[in-house]
């Protein structure tokens, strides 16, 4: 689990480890989605029955069919006790061990009919179920089963499953913290779009694909017009609202190109990074972006520049060059107050004015040029 990079990888590692530790033929980890009232299966490992998938897209069960999870939370350990696992069998609850005869059935599962039916349907004889608890709340459950005819889990197995569930919870918590840290590191806080760091990483990967497989890589750079006027006349809160609204428009337009990354580079500058679609499709979406931005009730539209390896822009050996070309096109659009995108390389190939502008050493004021340092 410590080596996992995503919550799904972490859950998979946990399920595999727990299945082996308890000698089960099958294991699953499910998450309690409280807002939907469902236990959603994240991963199944081991011997899968018909219809089961290792990473199911939509395998979930109403939580009211498994009230032990809710009951354990509110009645047994929310007040300071510890969550404990229980055993279910295909034939009903196992008899209690002698030492627990006065305390009720072993583990407290109570013979859940849904679990019993599922065990029989899938050729399994018994299972042990343990709540997974994060931050003092039931997060989900750990489930390990054995084949029909194999030894039934006992009290010691249930106790061990409780310990393993606690270890699993610690691993999941760590993975979720790392995932959140990664999300924050690559996300613009105001708009929820990707940030410049995310664009740099994706663009480097995209250009490697371009060099190896000649995949078309296109960059659409946008400068939101009128933000300073809005900030000065109506306040920065209204300016932030303009940025958020344009971010939504950018995301919508980016979705028209499969796999496109929508990002805020900083201030009033945004971009779309498209990998794969032909240059003409990217330019068409850039035009749609201009039209939609012009319809916003705040601001003064957007200046848009496009640079694509699918056009006559010369060799693109670095992310810096593609950024310079797209930014030079955007600069031309802004200077001309154009309501349409300006596209590098479409007005003269290598002699294109945008390409010449991008190659000029002093084409922009210093602060703008510094944005391209890597």
CSV table of C-alpha atoms in Angstrom, one decimal:
chain,number,residue,atom,x,y,z
A,1,UNK,CA,0.0,0.0,0.0
A,2,UNK,CA,2.9,2.4,0.7
A,3,UNK,CA,4.0,2.1,-2.9
A,4,UNK,CA,0.5,2.8,-4.3
A,5,UNK,CA,0.0,6.1,-6.2
A,6,UNK,CA,-3.8,6.1,-6.2
A,7,UNK,CA,-6.6,5.1,-3.8
A,8,UNK,CA,-7.5,2.3,-6.3
A,9,UNK,CA,-4.0,0.9,-6.3
A,10,UNK,CA,-3.9,1.1,-2.5
A,11,UNK,CA,-7.2,-0.8,-2.2
A,12,UNK,CA,-6.0,-3.5,-4.6
A,13,UNK,CA,-2.8,-4.0,-2.7
A,14,UNK,CA,-4.7,-4.2,0.6
A,15,UNK,CA,-7.2,-6.7,-0.7
A,16,UNK,CA,-4.5,-9.0,-2.1
A,17,UNK,CA,-2.5,-8.9,1.1
A,18,UNK,CA,-5.5,-9.5,3.4
A,19,UNK,CA,-6.7,-12.4,1.2
A,20,UNK,CA,-3.3,-14.1,1.5
A,21,UNK,CA,-2.9,-13.4,5.2
A,22,UNK,CA,-6.3,-14.9,6.0
A,23,UNK,CA,-6.0,-17.8,3.5
A,24,UNK,CA,-9.0,-16.7,1.5
A,25,UNK,CA,-9.9,-17.6,-2.1
A,26,UNK,CA,-11.5,-14.1,-2.7
A,27,UNK,CA,-11.3,-10.7,-1.2
A,28,UNK,CA,-13.0,-7.3,-1.8
A,29,UNK,CA,-12.9,-3.8,-0.4
A,30,UNK,CA,-16.0,-1.6,-0.5
A,31,UNK,CA,-16.5,2.0,0.3
A,32,UNK,CA,-19.6,3.4,2.0
A,33,UNK,CA,-20.9,6.3,-0.2
A,34,UNK,CA,-23.0,8.0,2.5
A,35,UNK,CA,-24.6,10.5,0.2
A,36,UNK,CA,-25.9,7.7,-2.0
A,37,UNK,CA,-26.6,5.1,0.7
A,38,UNK,CA,-24.5,2.5,-1.0
A,39,UNK,CA,-21.6,0.2,-0.5
A,40,UNK,CA,-19.6,0.5,-3.7
A,41,UNK,CA,-17.0,-2.2,-4.5
A,42,UNK,CA,-13.6,-0.7,-5.3
A,43,UNK,CA,-11.8,-3.9,-6.0
A,44,UNK,CA,-12.2,-7.7,-6.2
A,45,UNK,CA,-9.2,-10.0,-6.0
A,46,UNK,CA,-8.6,-13.8,-6.1
A,47,UNK,CA,-11.0,-16.2,-7.7
A,48,UNK,CA,-13.7,-14.2,-9.3
A,49,UNK,CA,-17.2,-15.6,-9.9
A,50,UNK,CA,-19.2,-15.1,-13.0
A,51,UNK,CA,-20.1,-11.4,-13.3
A,52,UNK,CA,-17.4,-10.2,-10.9
A,53,UNK,CA,-14.7,-7.8,-12.2
A,54,UNK,CA,-11.4,-6.9,-10.6
A,55,UNK,CA,-12.1,-3.2,-10.9
A,56,UNK,CA,-15.9,-3.0,-11.3
A,57,UNK,CA,-17.4,0.2,-12.9
A,58,UNK,CA,-20.6,0.0,-11.0
A,59,UNK,CA,-20.9,-2.8,-8.5
A,60,UNK,CA,-22.7,-1.4,-5.5
A,61,UNK,CA,-25.3,-2.5,-2.9
A,62,UNK,CA,-27.8,-0.6,-0.9
A,63,UNK,CA,-26.4,-0.1,2.6
A,64,UNK,CA,-29.8,-1.0,4.2
A,65,UNK,CA,-29.1,-4.6,3.0
A,66,UNK,CA,-25.9,-4.6,5.2
A,67,UNK,CA,-27.0,-2.8,8.3
A,68,UNK,CA,-24.1,-4.2,10.4
A,69,UNK,CA,-21.8,-1.5,9.0
A,70,UNK,CA,-24.2,1.3,10.2
A,71,UNK,CA,-25.0,-0.6,13.4
A,72,UNK,CA,-21.3,-1.1,14.3
A,73,UNK,CA,-20.7,2.6,13.8
A,74,UNK,CA,-23.5,3.9,16.0
A,75,UNK,CA,-24.1,1.2,18.6
A,76,UNK,CA,-20.9,-0.6,19.3
A,77,UNK,CA,-17.8,1.6,18.8
A,78,UNK,CA,-18.7,5.2,18.1
A,79,UNK,CA,-18.7,5.8,21.8
A,80,UNK,CA,-15.1,4.7,22.2
A,81,UNK,CA,-15.2,1.0,21.5
A,82,UNK,CA,-13.3,-0.8,18.8
A,83,UNK,CA,-14.8,-2.1,15.6
A,84,UNK,CA,-14.6,-5.9,15.3
A,85,UNK,CA,-15.0,-8.3,12.4
A,86,UNK,CA,-17.6,-11.1,12.2
A,87,UNK,CA,-18.1,-14.3,10.3
A,88,UNK,CA,-20.9,-15.3,7.9
A,89,UNK,CA,-21.5,-18.7,6.4
A,90,UNK,CA,-23.6,-19.9,3.4
A,91,UNK,CA,-25.7,-21.9,5.8
A,92,UNK,CA,-26.2,-19.2,8.5
A,93,UNK,CA,-24.3,-17.9,11.5
A,94,UNK,CA,-21.7,-20.3,12.9
A,95,UNK,CA,-22.2,-21.6,16.5
A,96,UNK,CA,-20.5,-19.3,19.1
A,97,UNK,CA,-17.3,-20.5,20.7
A,98,UNK,CA,-17.7,-21.7,24.3
A,99,UNK,CA,-15.9,-18.6,25.7
A,100,UNK,CA,-18.5,-16.3,24.0
A,101,UNK,CA,-21.6,-18.4,24.7
A,102,UNK,CA,-22.9,-15.8,27.1
A,103,UNK,CA,-22.1,-12.9,24.9
A,104,UNK,CA,-24.0,-13.9,21.8
A,105,UNK,CA,-23.0,-15.2,18.3
A,106,UNK,CA,-19.4,-15.0,17.4
A,107,UNK,CA,-18.5,-11.7,15.6
A,108,UNK,CA,-22.1,-10.3,15.8
A,109,UNK,CA,-22.9,-10.6,12.1
A,110,UNK,CA,-26.3,-12.1,12.8
A,111,UNK,CA,-26.7,-14.1,9.6
A,112,UNK,CA,-27.2,-11.5,6.8
A,113,UNK,CA,-29.5,-13.1,4.3
A,114,UNK,CA,-28.0,-11.2,1.4
A,115,UNK,CA,-24.5,-12.3,2.2
A,116,UNK,CA,-25.6,-15.9,2.7
A,117,UNK,CA,-27.3,-15.9,-0.7
A,118,UNK,CA,-24.3,-14.3,-2.4
A,119,UNK,CA,-22.0,-16.9,-0.8
A,120,UNK,CA,-24.1,-19.8,-2.1
A,121,UNK,CA,-24.5,-18.2,-5.6
A,122,UNK,CA,-20.8,-17.8,-6.0
A,123,UNK,CA,-19.7,-21.1,-4.6
A,124,UNK,CA,-18.2,-19.8,-1.4
A,125,UNK,CA,-18.8,-21.4,2.0
A,126,UNK,CA,-17.9,-18.6,4.4
A,127,UNK,CA,-16.6,-15.0,4.7
A,128,UNK,CA,-15.2,-12.7,7.3
A,129,UNK,CA,-16.3,-9.1,7.2
A,130,UNK,CA,-14.4,-6.2,9.0
A,131,UNK,CA,-15.4,-2.5,9.1
A,132,UNK,CA,-12.8,-0.1,7.8
A,133,UNK,CA,-12.7,3.0,10.0
A,134,UNK,CA,-11.2,6.3,9.0
A,135,UNK,CA,-11.1,9.4,11.2
A,136,UNK,CA,-13.5,7.8,13.7
A,137,UNK,CA,-16.2,7.0,11.0
A,138,UNK,CA,-17.1,3.9,9.1
A,139,UNK,CA,-15.4,4.3,5.7
A,140,UNK,CA,-16.3,0.9,4.2
A,141,UNK,CA,-15.6,-2.8,4.7
A,142,UNK,CA,-13.1,-5.5,4.1
A,143,UNK,CA,-14.5,-8.9,2.9
A,144,UNK,CA,-12.6,-12.2,2.6
A,145,UNK,CA,-14.2,-15.5,1.6
A,146,UNK,CA,-13.3,-19.1,1.3
A,147,UNK,CA,-14.5,-21.8,-1.1
A,148,UNK,CA,-17.3,-24.2,-0.2
A,149,UNK,CA,-15.8,-27.1,1.7
A,150,UNK,CA,-12.8,-25.2,3.1
A,151,UNK,CA,-12.5,-24.6,6.9
A,152,UNK,CA,-14.9,-22.0,8.2
A,153,UNK,CA,-13.3,-18.8,9.6
A,154,UNK,CA,-13.1,-18.8,13.4
A,155,UNK,CA,-12.9,-16.3,16.1
A,156,UNK,CA,-9.1,-15.9,15.7
A,157,UNK,CA,-9.6,-15.2,12.0
A,158,UNK,CA,-12.1,-12.5,12.8
A,159,UNK,CA,-9.8,-10.9,15.4
A,160,UNK,CA,-7.0,-11.0,12.8
A,161,UNK,CA,-9.3,-9.5,10.2
A,162,UNK,CA,-10.0,-6.6,12.6
A,163,UNK,CA,-6.3,-5.9,12.9
A,164,UNK,CA,-5.9,-6.1,9.1
A,165,UNK,CA,-8.8,-3.7,8.6
A,166,UNK,CA,-7.1,-1.2,10.9
A,167,UNK,CA,-3.8,-1.5,8.9
A,168,UNK,CA,-5.8,-1.1,5.7
A,169,UNK,CA,-7.5,2.0,7.0
A,170,UNK,CA,-4.1,3.6,7.8
A,171,UNK,CA,-2.9,2.8,4.3
A,172,UNK,CA,-6.0,4.2,2.6
A,173,UNK,CA,-5.8,7.4,4.8
A,174,UNK,CA,-2.2,7.9,3.7
A,175,UNK,CA,-3.0,7.3,0.0
A,176,UNK,CA,-5.9,9.7,0.2
A,177,UNK,CA,-3.7,12.4,1.7
A,178,UNK,CA,-1.1,11.9,-1.0
A,179,UNK,CA,-3.8,12.0,-3.7
A,180,UNK,CA,-5.2,15.2,-2.3
A,181,UNK,CA,-1.7,16.7,-2.2
A,182,UNK,CA,-1.2,15.8,-5.8
A,183,UNK,CA,-4.5,17.2,-6.8
A,184,UNK,CA,-3.7,20.5,-5.0
A,185,UNK,CA,-0.3,20.6,-6.6
A,186,UNK,CA,-1.7,20.4,-10.1
A,187,UNK,CA,-5.0,22.3,-9.7
A,188,UNK,CA,-5.8,26.0,-9.9
A,189,UNK,CA,-7.6,26.8,-6.6
A,190,UNK,CA,-9.9,29.5,-8.0
A,191,UNK,CA,-11.2,27.8,-11.2
A,192,UNK,CA,-10.6,24.1,-10.5
A,193,UNK,CA,-8.8,23.8,-13.8
A,194,UNK,CA,-5.3,22.4,-14.2
A,195,UNK,CA,-2.4,24.7,-13.4
A,196,UNK,CA,0.8,25.6,-15.2
A,197,UNK,CA,2.7,22.8,-13.5
A,198,UNK,CA,0.2,20.2,-14.9
A,199,UNK,CA,0.4,21.8,-18.4
A,200,UNK,CA,4.2,21.6,-18.4
A,201,UNK,CA,4.2,17.9,-17.4
A,202,UNK,CA,1.4,17.0,-19.9
A,203,UNK,CA,3.1,19.0,-22.7
A,204,UNK,CA,6.4,17.3,-22.2
A,205,UNK,CA,4.7,13.9,-22.5
A,206,UNK,CA,2.7,15.0,-25.5
A,207,UNK,CA,5.8,16.2,-27.4
A,208,UNK,CA,7.5,12.9,-26.8
A,209,UNK,CA,4.5,11.2,-28.5
A,210,UNK,CA,4.8,13.7,-31.3
A,211,UNK,CA,8.5,12.9,-31.8
A,212,UNK,CA,7.9,9.2,-31.6
A,213,UNK,CA,4.6,8.7,-33.4
A,214,UNK,CA,3.9,12.1,-35.1
A,215,UNK,CA,0.9,12.6,-32.9
A,216,UNK,CA,-0.5,16.1,-33.4
A,217,UNK,CA,-0.1,18.4,-30.4
A,218,UNK,CA,-1.9,21.7,-30.3
A,219,UNK,CA,-1.8,24.5,-27.8
A,220,UNK,CA,-4.6,27.2,-27.5
A,221,UNK,CA,-3.5,30.2,-25.4
A,222,UNK,CA,-6.1,32.6,-24.2
A,223,UNK,CA,-5.9,36.1,-22.6
A,224,UNK,CA,-9.1,37.2,-20.9
A,225,UNK,CA,-9.9,40.8,-22.0
A,226,UNK,CA,-11.2,43.3,-19.5
A,227,UNK,CA,-10.2,41.7,-16.2
A,228,UNK,CA,-8.3,44.7,-15.0
A,229,UNK,CA,-11.2,47.0,-15.7
A,230,UNK,CA,-13.6,44.7,-13.9
A,231,UNK,CA,-11.2,44.5,-10.9
A,232,UNK,CA,-10.8,48.3,-10.7
A,233,UNK,CA,-14.4,49.2,-11.2
A,234,UNK,CA,-16.3,46.4,-9.5
A,235,UNK,CA,-13.8,44.8,-7.2
A,236,UNK,CA,-11.7,41.7,-7.2
A,237,UNK,CA,-14.6,39.4,-6.0
A,238,UNK,CA,-16.4,40.2,-9.3
A,239,UNK,CA,-13.1,39.7,-11.2
A,240,UNK,CA,-12.7,36.3,-9.6
A,241,UNK,CA,-16.3,35.5,-10.7
A,242,UNK,CA,-15.3,36.4,-14.3
A,243,UNK,CA,-12.3,34.1,-14.1
A,244,UNK,CA,-14.5,31.3,-12.8
A,245,UNK,CA,-17.1,31.8,-15.5
A,246,UNK,CA,-14.5,31.8,-18.2
A,247,UNK,CA,-12.9,28.7,-16.7
A,248,UNK,CA,-16.2,27.0,-17.0
A,249,UNK,CA,-16.5,28.0,-20.7
A,250,UNK,CA,-13.0,26.8,-21.3
A,251,UNK,CA,-13.7,23.5,-19.7
A,252,UNK,CA,-16.9,23.1,-21.8
A,253,UNK,CA,-15.0,23.9,-25.1
A,254,UNK,CA,-12.1,21.6,-24.1
A,255,UNK,CA,-14.5,18.7,-23.7
A,256,UNK,CA,-15.3,19.0,-27.4
A,257,UNK,CA,-11.8,17.6,-28.0
A,258,UNK,CA,-11.3,14.2,-26.4
A,259,UNK,CA,-8.5,14.1,-23.8
A,260,UNK,CA,-7.9,17.8,-23.9
A,261,UNK,CA,-6.5,19.5,-20.8
A,262,UNK,CA,-8.0,22.9,-19.8
A,263,UNK,CA,-5.8,25.0,-17.6
A,264,UNK,CA,-5.3,28.4,-16.0
A,265,UNK,CA,-1.7,29.5,-16.5
A,266,UNK,CA,-2.0,32.4,-14.1
A,267,UNK,CA,-3.7,35.8,-13.8
A,268,UNK,CA,-5.9,36.2,-16.9
A,269,UNK,CA,-4.1,33.6,-19.0
A,270,UNK,CA,-5.6,30.2,-19.8
A,271,UNK,CA,-4.9,27.4,-22.3
A,272,UNK,CA,-6.1,24.2,-23.9
A,273,UNK,CA,-3.7,21.4,-24.6
A,274,UNK,CA,-5.0,19.0,-27.2
A,275,UNK,CA,-3.2,15.8,-28.0
A,276,UNK,CA,-4.4,13.8,-31.1
A,277,UNK,CA,-7.2,15.9,-32.7
A,278,UNK,CA,-6.3,17.4,-36.1
A,279,UNK,CA,-5.3,21.1,-36.1
A,280,UNK,CA,-8.6,22.1,-38.0
A,281,UNK,CA,-10.7,20.6,-35.2
A,282,UNK,CA,-8.7,22.5,-32.6
A,283,UNK,CA,-9.1,25.8,-34.5
A,284,UNK,CA,-12.8,25.2,-34.8
A,285,UNK,CA,-13.1,24.8,-31.0
A,286,UNK,CA,-10.9,27.8,-30.5
A,287,UNK,CA,-13.4,29.8,-32.5
A,288,UNK,CA,-16.3,28.4,-30.4
A,289,UNK,CA,-14.4,29.6,-27.4
A,290,UNK,CA,-14.1,33.1,-28.7
A,291,UNK,CA,-17.9,33.2,-29.4
A,292,UNK,CA,-18.8,31.9,-26.0
A,293,UNK,CA,-16.4,34.2,-24.2
A,294,UNK,CA,-17.9,37.1,-26.0
A,295,UNK,CA,-21.3,36.2,-24.6
A,296,UNK,CA,-20.2,36.5,-20.9
A,297,UNK,CA,-21.9,39.4,-19.1
A,298,UNK,CA,-18.5,40.4,-17.6
A,299,UNK,CA,-15.3,41.2,-19.4
A,300,UNK,CA,-14.6,42.0,-23.0
A,301,UNK,CA,-14.2,38.6,-24.6
A,302,UNK,CA,-10.9,36.8,-25.1
A,303,UNK,CA,-7.8,37.0,-27.3
A,304,UNK,CA,-6.9,33.5,-28.5
A,305,UNK,CA,-3.8,32.1,-30.2
A,306,UNK,CA,-3.3,28.6,-31.6
A,307,UNK,CA,-0.1,26.7,-32.4
A,308,UNK,CA,-0.3,23.1,-33.7
A,309,UNK,CA,2.3,20.7,-34.9
A,310,UNK,CA,-0.3,19.9,-37.6
A,311,UNK,CA,0.4,23.3,-39.2
A,312,UNK,CA,3.4,24.8,-41.0
A,313,UNK,CA,5.2,26.1,-37.9
A,314,UNK,CA,8.6,24.4,-38.4
A,315,UNK,CA,10.0,21.7,-36.0
A,316,UNK,CA,8.8,21.8,-32.4
A,317,UNK,CA,11.5,20.2,-30.3
A,318,UNK,CA,10.5,21.7,-27.0
A,319,UNK,CA,7.5,22.8,-25.0
A,320,UNK,CA,9.0,26.3,-24.8
A,321,UNK,CA,8.8,26.7,-28.6
A,322,UNK,CA,5.1,25.6,-28.8
A,323,UNK,CA,4.3,28.0,-26.0
A,324,UNK,CA,6.1,30.9,-27.7
A,325,UNK,CA,4.2,30.3,-31.0
A,326,UNK,CA,0.8,30.1,-29.3
A,327,UNK,CA,1.5,33.1,-27.2
A,328,UNK,CA,2.7,35.1,-30.2
A,329,UNK,CA,-0.5,34.2,-32.0
A,330,UNK,CA,-2.5,35.3,-29.0
A,331,UNK,CA,-0.5,38.6,-28.8
A,332,UNK,CA,-1.4,39.2,-32.5
A,333,UNK,CA,-5.1,38.5,-31.7
A,334,UNK,CA,-5.0,40.9,-28.8
A,335,UNK,CA,-3.3,43.7,-30.7
A,336,UNK,CA,-5.8,43.4,-33.5
A,337,UNK,CA,-8.8,43.1,-31.1
A,338,UNK,CA,-9.7,40.0,-33.1
A,339,UNK,CA,-12.9,38.2,-32.3
A,340,UNK,CA,-11.5,35.1,-33.9
A,341,UNK,CA,-8.4,33.0,-33.0
A,342,UNK,CA,-5.1,33.7,-34.7
A,343,UNK,CA,-3.3,30.6,-35.8
A,344,UNK,CA,0.4,30.3,-36.1
A,345,UNK,CA,1.7,29.1,-39.5
A,346,UNK,CA,-1.4,29.7,-41.6
A,347,UNK,CA,-0.3,32.9,-43.3
A,348,UNK,CA,2.9,32.0,-45.0
A,349,UNK,CA,4.4,28.9,-43.4
A,350,UNK,CA,7.9,29.6,-42.1
A,351,UNK,CA,7.5,33.2,-43.2
A,352,UNK,CA,4.3,33.5,-41.2
A,353,UNK,CA,4.3,36.8,-39.2
A,354,UNK,CA,3.4,34.9,-36.0
A,355,UNK,CA,6.3,32.5,-36.4
A,356,UNK,CA,8.6,35.4,-37.0
A,357,UNK,CA,7.2,37.2,-33.9
A,358,UNK,CA,7.8,34.1,-31.8
A,359,UNK,CA,11.4,33.8,-33.0
A,360,UNK,CA,12.1,37.5,-32.4
A,361,UNK,CA,14.4,38.0,-29.3
A,362,UNK,CA,12.5,41.0,-28.0
A,363,UNK,CA,9.0,40.2,-29.1
A,364,UNK,CA,7.3,40.9,-25.8
A,365,UNK,CA,7.9,42.9,-22.6
A,366,UNK,CA,10.2,41.2,-20.1
A,367,UNK,CA,7.6,39.9,-17.6
A,368,UNK,CA,5.8,38.1,-20.4
A,369,UNK,CA,9.0,36.4,-21.6
A,370,UNK,CA,9.9,35.2,-18.1
A,371,UNK,CA,6.8,33.0,-18.2
A,372,UNK,CA,8.5,30.7,-20.6
A,373,UNK,CA,11.5,29.9,-18.4
A,374,UNK,CA,11.4,26.2,-17.4
